[in-house]
Amino acid sequence: MKRILLILILQNFAAGKAYCQTFTVDDLVTLASSPSKNIDRFMNKKGFVLYKRKLDSDTMEASFNAKIRAGKMNIMPERSIDVYLRNDLKYFTLHTSSLNEYLDGQRKLLKSGFFYDDKKDVSKEPSMVFQKENITIQATSGVQDGLPQYTFKLKAKKIPDSVVYADDLLQFDSHEFLVSFFGAQNVKKDMYYFTEKELKNCSVLFSGTRRQAVFVWGDENNLNHLSYILVSNVLPTAGAEKNNPLTGNNEWQFRNGVRAGMAIKDLLKINELDFDIYGNESELAFMVKPGESGKIDFKQTTVMLSCDCDGNKMFNQHVVSALDIAKANIPMHVYDVIIYRSNH
């Protein structure tokens, strides 16, 4: 009889522990790397039950609530987990009412080597971004229905299978995501000369090689939210000043056929229509005027040209016809190319 009673006590204790298990940021990261088919099992093991689920052709949404243990001993914080899955993207959101769990979660992210804006005091900011390779976690504190609410929202992006064209680089929307594909040894933090006197934090891929490219970020403190990518033989960065210039042209090629060093005649062949270039009377001299006429969208792809044509009167105007330049056999070539993310 005593043996049976002991077994029942141990079973109840084990069940109680299952209901009282915590769900940490580490569990969130583990969940993000788990196969989709194992999510339900993982959540049940951690003491959560499915609350609702929605399935579409290419997405899945689900919410899990912590199991509630009946009785007056149930003083655990309120927790829930939201899941959103898509072919190329995963979101896992942890909600908790515990400040201690929230602060402990941030400490764990720092200890695990997540990159963050170190100019901010993590313990005092209502919202912080933590990044590591293809994972971004937004930590947020606030009030909901008069009660404190703390959230860790994890986004895991699918790492691309391959990168062929310069345009393929546009999918990398953060420094850490670049690292996840190309490796930390090939992606360096640098300072970009936005103007002659203004420097911005940037990332440089394959610095000092014929595959170099500069990533300029909308959020330069967190090194994310891509603004544009510059492909050039000579990079306007602080780090590039220490390196010798390239002996050949940058090898990145764009899907539309544009590449560094290309002659203006070849640029005309690709576009299949004439286009304008800003002349010396413009502050944007030697840049192709933005427009969508022809095969190249010069609004999404900014092309800067170089030319050894000092004193040529043809350029003493606001804009010059590319066709006229080609007919005059003026040696003009592609120097810089800037690409932007599509607004669509």
Short mmCIF file of N, CA and C in Angstrom, two decimals, residues 136-299:
data_model
loop_
_atom_site.label_atom_id
_atom_site.label_comp_id
_atom_site.label_asym_id
_atom_site.label_seq_id
_atom_site.Cartn_x
_atom_site.Cartn_y
_atom_site.Cartn_z
N THR A 136 16.34 36.84 -36.16
CA THR A 136 16.15 38.16 -35.55
C THR A 136 15.10 38.03 -34.46
N ILE A 137 15.40 38.58 -33.28
CA ILE A 137 14.45 38.53 -32.17
C ILE A 137 14.17 39.95 -31.70
N GLN A 138 12.89 40.32 -31.72
CA GLN A 138 12.45 41.63 -31.23
C GLN A 138 11.90 41.44 -29.82
N ALA A 139 12.56 42.06 -28.85
CA ALA A 139 12.12 42.00 -27.45
C ALA A 139 11.38 43.28 -27.12
N THR A 140 10.13 43.14 -26.64
CA THR A 140 9.27 44.29 -26.40
C THR A 140 8.59 44.18 -25.05
N SER A 141 8.55 45.30 -24.32
CA SER A 141 7.82 45.35 -23.05
C SER A 141 6.72 46.40 -23.16
N GLY A 142 5.59 46.14 -22.53
CA GLY A 142 4.47 47.08 -22.60
C GLY A 142 3.36 46.68 -21.65
N VAL A 143 2.20 47.28 -21.87
CA VAL A 143 1.03 47.02 -21.04
C VAL A 143 -0.14 46.65 -21.94
N GLN A 144 -0.83 45.59 -21.59
CA GLN A 144 -2.01 45.16 -22.34
C GLN A 144 -3.15 44.90 -21.37
N ASP A 145 -4.27 45.58 -21.60
CA ASP A 145 -5.43 45.46 -20.71
C ASP A 145 -5.06 45.76 -19.26
N GLY A 146 -4.17 46.74 -19.10
CA GLY A 146 -3.78 47.16 -17.76
C GLY A 146 -2.77 46.26 -17.08
N LEU A 147 -2.31 45.22 -17.76
CA LEU A 147 -1.36 44.28 -17.18
C LEU A 147 -0.05 44.29 -17.96
N PRO A 148 1.09 44.09 -17.27
CA PRO A 148 2.37 44.07 -17.98
C PRO A 148 2.44 42.90 -18.95
N GLN A 149 3.02 43.15 -20.12
CA GLN A 149 3.14 42.12 -21.15
C GLN A 149 4.54 42.22 -21.77
N TYR A 150 5.23 41.09 -21.82
CA TYR A 150 6.57 41.05 -22.36
C TYR A 150 6.60 40.03 -23.51
N THR A 151 7.27 40.44 -24.59
CA THR A 151 7.20 39.63 -25.81
C THR A 151 8.58 39.44 -26.44
N PHE A 152 8.84 38.22 -26.88
CA PHE A 152 10.00 37.92 -27.72
C PHE A 152 9.46 37.39 -29.04
N LYS A 153 9.66 38.16 -30.12
CA LYS A 153 9.20 37.75 -31.44
C LYS A 153 10.40 37.35 -32.29
N LEU A 154 10.48 36.06 -32.60
CA LEU A 154 11.60 35.53 -33.37
C LEU A 154 11.22 35.38 -34.84
N LYS A 155 12.08 35.89 -35.71
CA LYS A 155 11.91 35.71 -37.16
C LYS A 155 13.10 34.92 -37.68
N ALA A 156 12.83 33.80 -38.34
CA ALA A 156 13.89 32.97 -38.93
C ALA A 156 13.69 32.93 -40.44
N LYS A 157 14.64 33.48 -41.19
CA LYS A 157 14.55 33.49 -42.64
C LYS A 157 15.30 32.28 -43.21
N LYS A 158 14.77 31.77 -44.29
CA LYS A 158 15.42 30.65 -44.97
C LYS A 158 16.72 31.14 -45.62
N ILE A 159 17.81 30.44 -45.35
CA ILE A 159 19.09 30.78 -45.96
C ILE A 159 19.06 30.36 -47.43
N PRO A 160 19.39 31.25 -48.36
CA PRO A 160 19.31 30.93 -49.80
C PRO A 160 20.18 29.73 -50.17
N ASP A 161 19.77 29.05 -51.22
CA ASP A 161 20.54 27.91 -51.72
C ASP A 161 21.76 28.38 -52.52
N SER A 162 21.61 29.49 -53.25
CA SER A 162 22.73 29.97 -54.07
C SER A 162 22.55 31.46 -54.36
N VAL A 163 23.65 32.10 -54.72
CA VAL A 163 23.67 33.50 -55.15
C VAL A 163 24.48 33.57 -56.43
N VAL A 164 23.86 34.03 -57.51
CA VAL A 164 24.53 34.07 -58.82
C VAL A 164 24.75 35.50 -59.28
N TYR A 165 23.69 36.29 -59.29
CA TYR A 165 23.76 37.67 -59.77
C TYR A 165 23.82 38.66 -58.61
N ALA A 166 24.28 39.87 -58.91
CA ALA A 166 24.33 40.92 -57.90
C ALA A 166 22.94 41.20 -57.35
N ASP A 167 21.92 41.07 -58.19
CA ASP A 167 20.54 41.30 -57.75
C ASP A 167 20.14 40.34 -56.64
N ASP A 168 20.73 39.13 -56.63
CA ASP A 168 20.40 38.14 -55.61
C ASP A 168 20.81 38.60 -54.22
N LEU A 169 21.72 39.56 -54.14
CA LEU A 169 22.18 40.08 -52.86
C LEU A 169 21.11 40.89 -52.14
N LEU A 170 20.09 41.33 -52.89
CA LEU A 170 19.04 42.16 -52.30
C LEU A 170 18.22 41.43 -51.24
N GLN A 171 18.26 40.10 -51.25
CA GLN A 171 17.48 39.35 -50.26
C GLN A 171 18.13 39.38 -48.88
N PHE A 172 19.38 39.82 -48.80
CA PHE A 172 20.07 39.89 -47.51
C PHE A 172 19.78 41.26 -46.88
N ASP A 173 18.87 41.27 -45.92
CA ASP A 173 18.40 42.53 -45.35
C ASP A 173 19.06 42.88 -44.02
N SER A 174 20.16 42.21 -43.66
CA SER A 174 20.89 42.55 -42.44
C SER A 174 22.31 42.02 -42.53
N HIS A 175 23.19 42.59 -41.73
CA HIS A 175 24.58 42.14 -41.66
C HIS A 175 24.65 40.67 -41.25
N GLU A 176 23.87 40.31 -40.23
CA GLU A 176 23.92 38.96 -39.71
C GLU A 176 23.40 37.94 -40.73
N PHE A 177 22.41 38.32 -41.53
CA PHE A 177 21.90 37.41 -42.55
C PHE A 177 22.95 37.19 -43.63
N LEU A 178 23.73 38.22 -43.95
CA LEU A 178 24.85 38.06 -44.86
C LEU A 178 25.85 37.03 -44.32
N VAL A 179 26.13 37.15 -43.02
CA VAL A 179 27.08 36.25 -42.38
C VAL A 179 26.59 34.80 -42.45
N SER A 180 25.28 34.60 -42.33
CA SER A 180 24.73 33.24 -42.33
C SER A 180 25.01 32.51 -43.64
N PHE A 181 25.16 33.25 -44.74
CA PHE A 181 25.40 32.63 -46.05
C PHE A 181 26.88 32.67 -46.45
N PHE A 182 27.51 33.84 -46.30
CA PHE A 182 28.86 34.02 -46.80
C PHE A 182 29.95 33.75 -45.75
N GLY A 183 29.59 33.71 -44.46
CA GLY A 183 30.58 33.48 -43.42
C GLY A 183 31.14 34.78 -42.87
N ALA A 184 31.44 34.79 -41.57
CA ALA A 184 31.91 36.00 -40.91
C ALA A 184 33.23 36.51 -41.48
N GLN A 185 34.05 35.60 -42.01
CA GLN A 185 35.34 36.00 -42.56
C GLN A 185 35.21 36.81 -43.84
N ASN A 186 34.07 36.75 -44.50
CA ASN A 186 33.86 37.44 -45.78
C ASN A 186 32.95 38.67 -45.67
N VAL A 187 32.44 38.94 -44.47
CA VAL A 187 31.54 40.09 -44.28
C VAL A 187 32.10 40.96 -43.15
N LYS A 188 32.50 42.17 -43.48
CA LYS A 188 33.14 43.05 -42.52
C LYS A 188 32.32 44.32 -42.27
N LYS A 189 32.31 44.76 -41.02
CA LYS A 189 31.69 46.04 -40.68
C LYS A 189 32.65 47.15 -41.07
N ASP A 190 32.10 48.23 -41.62
CA ASP A 190 32.94 49.31 -42.12
C ASP A 190 32.18 50.62 -41.98
N MET A 191 32.83 51.71 -42.41
CA MET A 191 32.22 53.04 -42.40
C MET A 191 32.13 53.54 -43.84
N TYR A 192 30.92 53.94 -44.25
CA TYR A 192 30.64 54.35 -45.63
C TYR A 192 30.60 55.87 -45.71
N TYR A 193 31.30 56.45 -46.70
CA TYR A 193 31.27 57.90 -46.90
C TYR A 193 29.99 58.29 -47.60
N PHE A 194 28.96 58.61 -46.79
CA PHE A 194 27.68 59.04 -47.35
C PHE A 194 27.85 60.38 -48.05
N THR A 195 28.61 61.26 -47.44
CA THR A 195 29.08 62.50 -48.07
C THR A 195 30.56 62.62 -47.69
N GLU A 196 31.20 63.70 -48.11
CA GLU A 196 32.62 63.86 -47.81
C GLU A 196 32.87 63.94 -46.30
N LYS A 197 31.88 64.43 -45.55
CA LYS A 197 32.06 64.61 -44.12
C LYS A 197 31.19 63.70 -43.27
N GLU A 198 30.22 63.03 -43.87
CA GLU A 198 29.29 62.19 -43.12
C GLU A 198 29.57 60.71 -43.37
N LEU A 199 29.82 59.99 -42.27
CA LEU A 199 30.08 58.56 -42.35
C LEU A 199 28.91 57.78 -41.77
N LYS A 200 28.60 56.62 -42.37
CA LYS A 200 27.53 55.75 -41.88
C LYS A 200 28.08 54.33 -41.73
N ASN A 201 27.57 53.63 -40.73
CA ASN A 201 27.94 52.22 -40.57
C ASN A 201 27.43 51.42 -41.77
N CYS A 202 28.24 50.51 -42.27
CA CYS A 202 27.85 49.69 -43.41
C CYS A 202 28.48 48.31 -43.27
N SER A 203 28.19 47.44 -44.21
CA SER A 203 28.80 46.12 -44.28
C SER A 203 29.42 45.95 -45.66
N VAL A 204 30.60 45.33 -45.69
CA VAL A 204 31.29 45.12 -46.96
C VAL A 204 31.48 43.62 -47.18
N LEU A 205 31.02 43.16 -48.33
CA LEU A 205 31.17 41.76 -48.71
C LEU A 205 32.41 41.60 -49.59
N PHE A 206 33.25 40.64 -49.25
CA PHE A 206 34.46 40.33 -50.03
C PHE A 206 35.32 41.57 -50.27
N SER A 207 35.60 42.29 -49.19
CA SER A 207 36.38 43.53 -49.29
C SER A 207 37.73 43.30 -49.94
N GLY A 208 38.08 44.20 -50.88
CA GLY A 208 39.39 44.14 -51.53
C GLY A 208 39.51 43.12 -52.63
N THR A 209 38.38 42.49 -53.00
CA THR A 209 38.41 41.50 -54.08
C THR A 209 37.53 41.97 -55.24
N ARG A 210 37.53 41.21 -56.33
CA ARG A 210 36.70 41.57 -57.48
C ARG A 210 35.23 41.22 -57.28
N ARG A 211 34.89 40.75 -56.10
CA ARG A 211 33.49 40.47 -55.77
C ARG A 211 33.02 41.36 -54.63
N GLN A 212 33.67 42.48 -54.43
CA GLN A 212 33.32 43.35 -53.31
C GLN A 212 32.02 44.11 -53.57
N ALA A 213 31.29 44.36 -52.48
CA ALA A 213 30.04 45.11 -52.55
C ALA A 213 29.78 45.73 -51.19
N VAL A 214 29.17 46.91 -51.19
CA VAL A 214 28.86 47.63 -49.95
C VAL A 214 27.36 47.58 -49.71
N PHE A 215 26.97 47.22 -48.47
CA PHE A 215 25.58 47.20 -48.07
C PHE A 215 25.33 48.40 -47.15
N VAL A 216 24.46 49.29 -47.58
CA VAL A 216 24.14 50.49 -46.80
C VAL A 216 22.79 50.27 -46.15
N TRP A 217 22.75 50.44 -44.83
CA TRP A 217 21.56 50.07 -44.05
C TRP A 217 20.71 51.28 -43.68
N GLY A 218 19.40 51.06 -43.64
CA GLY A 218 18.49 52.09 -43.17
C GLY A 218 18.63 52.31 -41.67
N ASP A 219 18.90 51.22 -40.94
CA ASP A 219 19.16 51.28 -39.51
C ASP A 219 20.63 50.94 -39.31
N GLU A 220 21.48 51.95 -39.24
CA GLU A 220 22.92 51.69 -39.20
C GLU A 220 23.39 51.23 -37.82
N ASN A 221 22.57 51.39 -36.78
CA ASN A 221 22.96 50.91 -35.45
C ASN A 221 22.76 49.40 -35.33
N ASN A 222 21.66 48.91 -35.92
CA ASN A 222 21.38 47.47 -35.91
C ASN A 222 21.85 46.77 -37.18
N LEU A 223 22.40 47.55 -38.12
CA LEU A 223 22.90 47.01 -39.40
C LEU A 223 21.85 46.14 -40.09
N ASN A 224 20.66 46.71 -40.24
CA ASN A 224 19.59 46.01 -40.97
C ASN A 224 18.73 47.02 -41.72
N HIS A 225 17.64 46.54 -42.31
CA HIS A 225 16.78 47.37 -43.17
C HIS A 225 17.59 47.93 -44.34
N LEU A 226 17.87 47.06 -45.30
CA LEU A 226 18.72 47.42 -46.44
C LEU A 226 18.18 48.62 -47.21
N SER A 227 19.04 49.60 -47.44
CA SER A 227 18.69 50.76 -48.27
C SER A 227 19.12 50.52 -49.72
N TYR A 228 20.39 50.18 -49.91
CA TYR A 228 20.87 49.89 -51.26
C TYR A 228 22.22 49.17 -51.18
N ILE A 229 22.63 48.64 -52.33
CA ILE A 229 23.91 47.95 -52.46
C ILE A 229 24.73 48.65 -53.53
N LEU A 230 25.98 48.90 -53.23
CA LEU A 230 26.89 49.53 -54.19
C LEU A 230 27.90 48.50 -54.68
N VAL A 231 28.00 48.36 -56.00
CA VAL A 231 29.00 47.49 -56.63
C VAL A 231 29.95 48.39 -57.41
N SER A 232 31.23 48.34 -57.03
CA SER A 232 32.19 49.26 -57.64
C SER A 232 33.60 48.69 -57.56
N ASN A 233 34.49 49.23 -58.40
CA ASN A 233 35.90 48.85 -58.32
C ASN A 233 36.58 49.51 -57.13
N VAL A 234 36.16 50.73 -56.82
CA VAL A 234 36.73 51.49 -55.71
C VAL A 234 35.61 51.80 -54.72
N LEU A 235 35.71 51.29 -53.50
CA LEU A 235 34.64 51.48 -52.52
C LEU A 235 34.87 52.75 -51.69
N PRO A 236 33.81 53.55 -51.50
CA PRO A 236 33.93 54.75 -50.68
C PRO A 236 33.76 54.45 -49.19
N THR A 237 34.67 53.63 -48.65
CA THR A 237 34.60 53.25 -47.25
C THR A 237 35.94 53.53 -46.57
N ALA A 238 35.89 53.64 -45.24
CA ALA A 238 37.11 53.88 -44.48
C ALA A 238 38.07 52.71 -44.62
N GLY A 239 37.54 51.49 -44.63
CA GLY A 239 38.39 50.31 -44.76
C GLY A 239 39.08 50.23 -46.11
N ALA A 240 38.41 50.68 -47.17
CA ALA A 240 38.98 50.60 -48.52
C ALA A 240 40.19 51.50 -48.68
N GLU A 241 40.27 52.55 -47.85
CA GLU A 241 41.40 53.46 -47.94
C GLU A 241 42.72 52.76 -47.58
N LYS A 242 42.63 51.66 -46.83
CA LYS A 242 43.82 50.92 -46.41
C LYS A 242 44.22 49.85 -47.42
N ASN A 243 43.32 49.54 -48.37
CA ASN A 243 43.60 48.49 -49.34
C ASN A 243 44.02 49.08 -50.68
N ASN A 244 44.78 48.32 -51.43
CA ASN A 244 45.13 48.75 -52.78
C ASN A 244 43.92 48.62 -53.69
N PRO A 245 43.74 49.53 -54.65
CA PRO A 245 42.60 49.42 -55.56
C PRO A 245 42.69 48.17 -56.43
N LEU A 246 41.54 47.74 -56.92
CA LEU A 246 41.50 46.55 -57.77
C LEU A 246 42.28 46.79 -59.06
N THR A 247 42.89 45.72 -59.56
CA THR A 247 43.62 45.82 -60.82
C THR A 247 42.71 45.51 -62.02
N GLY A 248 41.49 45.03 -61.75
CA GLY A 248 40.54 44.76 -62.82
C GLY A 248 39.16 45.20 -62.41
N ASN A 249 38.18 44.89 -63.23
CA ASN A 249 36.81 45.30 -62.95
C ASN A 249 36.12 44.36 -61.97
N ASN A 250 35.16 44.92 -61.25
CA ASN A 250 34.33 44.12 -60.35
C ASN A 250 33.61 43.03 -61.16
N GLU A 251 33.58 41.81 -60.62
CA GLU A 251 33.05 40.68 -61.38
C GLU A 251 31.55 40.44 -61.19
N TRP A 252 30.91 41.17 -60.27
CA TRP A 252 29.47 40.99 -60.13
C TRP A 252 28.75 41.43 -61.39
N GLN A 253 27.87 40.60 -61.88
CA GLN A 253 27.04 40.94 -63.04
C GLN A 253 25.58 40.97 -62.62
N PHE A 254 24.80 41.84 -63.23
CA PHE A 254 23.39 41.99 -62.91
C PHE A 254 22.55 41.20 -63.91
N ARG A 255 21.34 40.87 -63.49
CA ARG A 255 20.46 40.08 -64.37
C ARG A 255 20.20 40.77 -65.70
N ASN A 256 20.17 42.10 -65.69
CA ASN A 256 19.92 42.83 -66.93
C ASN A 256 21.15 42.93 -67.81
N GLY A 257 22.28 42.37 -67.36
CA GLY A 257 23.50 42.37 -68.16
C GLY A 257 24.49 43.45 -67.82
N VAL A 258 24.12 44.40 -66.99
CA VAL A 258 25.02 45.49 -66.62
C VAL A 258 26.16 44.95 -65.77
N ARG A 259 27.37 45.49 -66.00
CA ARG A 259 28.54 45.12 -65.20
C ARG A 259 29.53 46.28 -65.19
N ALA A 260 30.36 46.31 -64.18
CA ALA A 260 31.37 47.37 -64.08
C ALA A 260 32.36 47.26 -65.23
N GLY A 261 32.77 48.42 -65.77
CA GLY A 261 33.71 48.44 -66.88
C GLY A 261 33.07 48.38 -68.24
N MET A 262 31.76 48.15 -68.29
CA MET A 262 31.05 48.04 -69.58
C MET A 262 31.07 49.38 -70.33
N ALA A 263 31.34 49.33 -71.63
CA ALA A 263 31.33 50.54 -72.46
C ALA A 263 29.90 51.02 -72.67
N ILE A 264 29.76 52.32 -72.90
CA ILE A 264 28.43 52.90 -73.06
C ILE A 264 27.72 52.31 -74.29
N LYS A 265 28.48 51.91 -75.30
CA LYS A 265 27.85 51.29 -76.48
C LYS A 265 27.16 49.97 -76.10
N ASP A 266 27.81 49.20 -75.22
CA ASP A 266 27.22 47.94 -74.78
C ASP A 266 26.00 48.18 -73.88
N LEU A 267 26.06 49.25 -73.10
CA LEU A 267 24.92 49.61 -72.25
C LEU A 267 23.71 49.97 -73.11
N LEU A 268 23.96 50.65 -74.22
CA LEU A 268 22.88 50.99 -75.15
C LEU A 268 22.29 49.74 -75.79
N LYS A 269 23.14 48.78 -76.13
CA LYS A 269 22.65 47.54 -76.74
C LYS A 269 21.72 46.80 -75.79
N ILE A 270 22.09 46.76 -74.51
CA ILE A 270 21.27 46.07 -73.52
C ILE A 270 19.94 46.78 -73.34
N ASN A 271 19.98 48.09 -73.25
CA ASN A 271 18.75 48.85 -73.00
C ASN A 271 17.84 48.91 -74.21
N GLU A 272 18.44 48.82 -75.41
CA GLU A 272 17.71 48.83 -76.69
C GLU A 272 17.02 50.16 -76.98
N LEU A 273 17.30 51.18 -76.19
CA LEU A 273 16.79 52.53 -76.42
C LEU A 273 17.81 53.54 -75.91
N ASP A 274 17.77 54.72 -76.47
CA ASP A 274 18.64 55.79 -75.99
C ASP A 274 18.22 56.20 -74.57
N PHE A 275 19.15 56.75 -73.82
CA PHE A 275 18.85 57.27 -72.48
C PHE A 275 19.73 58.49 -72.24
N ASP A 276 19.38 59.27 -71.25
CA ASP A 276 20.10 60.50 -70.95
C ASP A 276 21.11 60.29 -69.83
N ILE A 277 22.19 61.08 -69.92
CA ILE A 277 23.23 61.10 -68.88
C ILE A 277 23.38 62.54 -68.42
N TYR A 278 23.46 62.74 -67.12
CA TYR A 278 23.63 64.10 -66.60
C TYR A 278 25.00 64.65 -67.01
N GLY A 279 25.00 65.91 -67.46
CA GLY A 279 26.23 66.58 -67.88
C GLY A 279 26.85 67.38 -66.76
N ASN A 280 27.84 68.19 -67.13
CA ASN A 280 28.62 68.94 -66.14
C ASN A 280 27.82 70.04 -65.45
N GLU A 281 26.70 70.44 -66.03
CA GLU A 281 25.89 71.47 -65.39
C GLU A 281 24.97 70.91 -64.31
N SER A 282 25.05 69.62 -64.09
CA SER A 282 24.24 68.96 -63.05
C SER A 282 25.15 68.52 -61.90
N GLU A 283 24.59 68.49 -60.68
CA GLU A 283 25.33 67.98 -59.53
C GLU A 283 25.53 66.47 -59.62
N LEU A 284 24.80 65.82 -60.51
CA LEU A 284 24.89 64.37 -60.69
C LEU A 284 25.61 64.01 -61.98
N ALA A 285 26.61 64.80 -62.33
CA ALA A 285 27.33 64.60 -63.59
C ALA A 285 27.81 63.17 -63.77
N PHE A 286 27.57 62.63 -64.98
CA PHE A 286 27.98 61.30 -65.42
C PHE A 286 27.11 60.18 -64.84
N MET A 287 26.01 60.53 -64.22
CA MET A 287 25.08 59.49 -63.77
C MET A 287 23.96 59.36 -64.80
N VAL A 288 23.54 58.13 -65.07
CA VAL A 288 22.42 57.91 -65.98
C VAL A 288 21.15 58.47 -65.33
N LYS A 289 20.41 59.25 -66.09
CA LYS A 289 19.19 59.84 -65.56
C LYS A 289 18.16 58.75 -65.27
N PRO A 290 17.59 58.73 -64.06
CA PRO A 290 16.60 57.69 -63.71
C PRO A 290 15.41 57.70 -64.67
N GLY A 291 14.99 56.51 -65.07
CA GLY A 291 13.86 56.37 -65.96
C GLY A 291 13.59 54.90 -66.24
N GLU A 292 12.46 54.61 -66.88
CA GLU A 292 12.08 53.22 -67.15
C GLU A 292 11.99 52.92 -68.64
N SER A 293 12.46 53.82 -69.50
CA SER A 293 12.40 53.55 -70.93
C SER A 293 13.49 52.56 -71.30
N GLY A 294 13.13 51.54 -72.06
CA GLY A 294 14.08 50.53 -72.45
C GLY A 294 14.06 49.33 -71.51
N LYS A 295 15.02 48.43 -71.67
CA LYS A 295 15.07 47.18 -70.92
C LYS A 295 15.57 47.35 -69.50
N ILE A 296 16.32 48.41 -69.24
CA ILE A 296 16.89 48.63 -67.91
C ILE A 296 16.06 49.65 -67.14
N ASP A 297 15.67 49.31 -65.94
CA ASP A 297 14.97 50.24 -65.07
C ASP A 297 16.02 51.04 -64.31
N PHE A 298 16.33 52.25 -64.82
CA PHE A 298 17.38 53.05 -64.20
C PHE A 298 16.92 53.73 -62.91
N LYS A 299 15.69 53.48 -62.48
CA LYS A 299 15.26 53.94 -61.16
C LYS A 299 15.61 52.92 -60.09
#
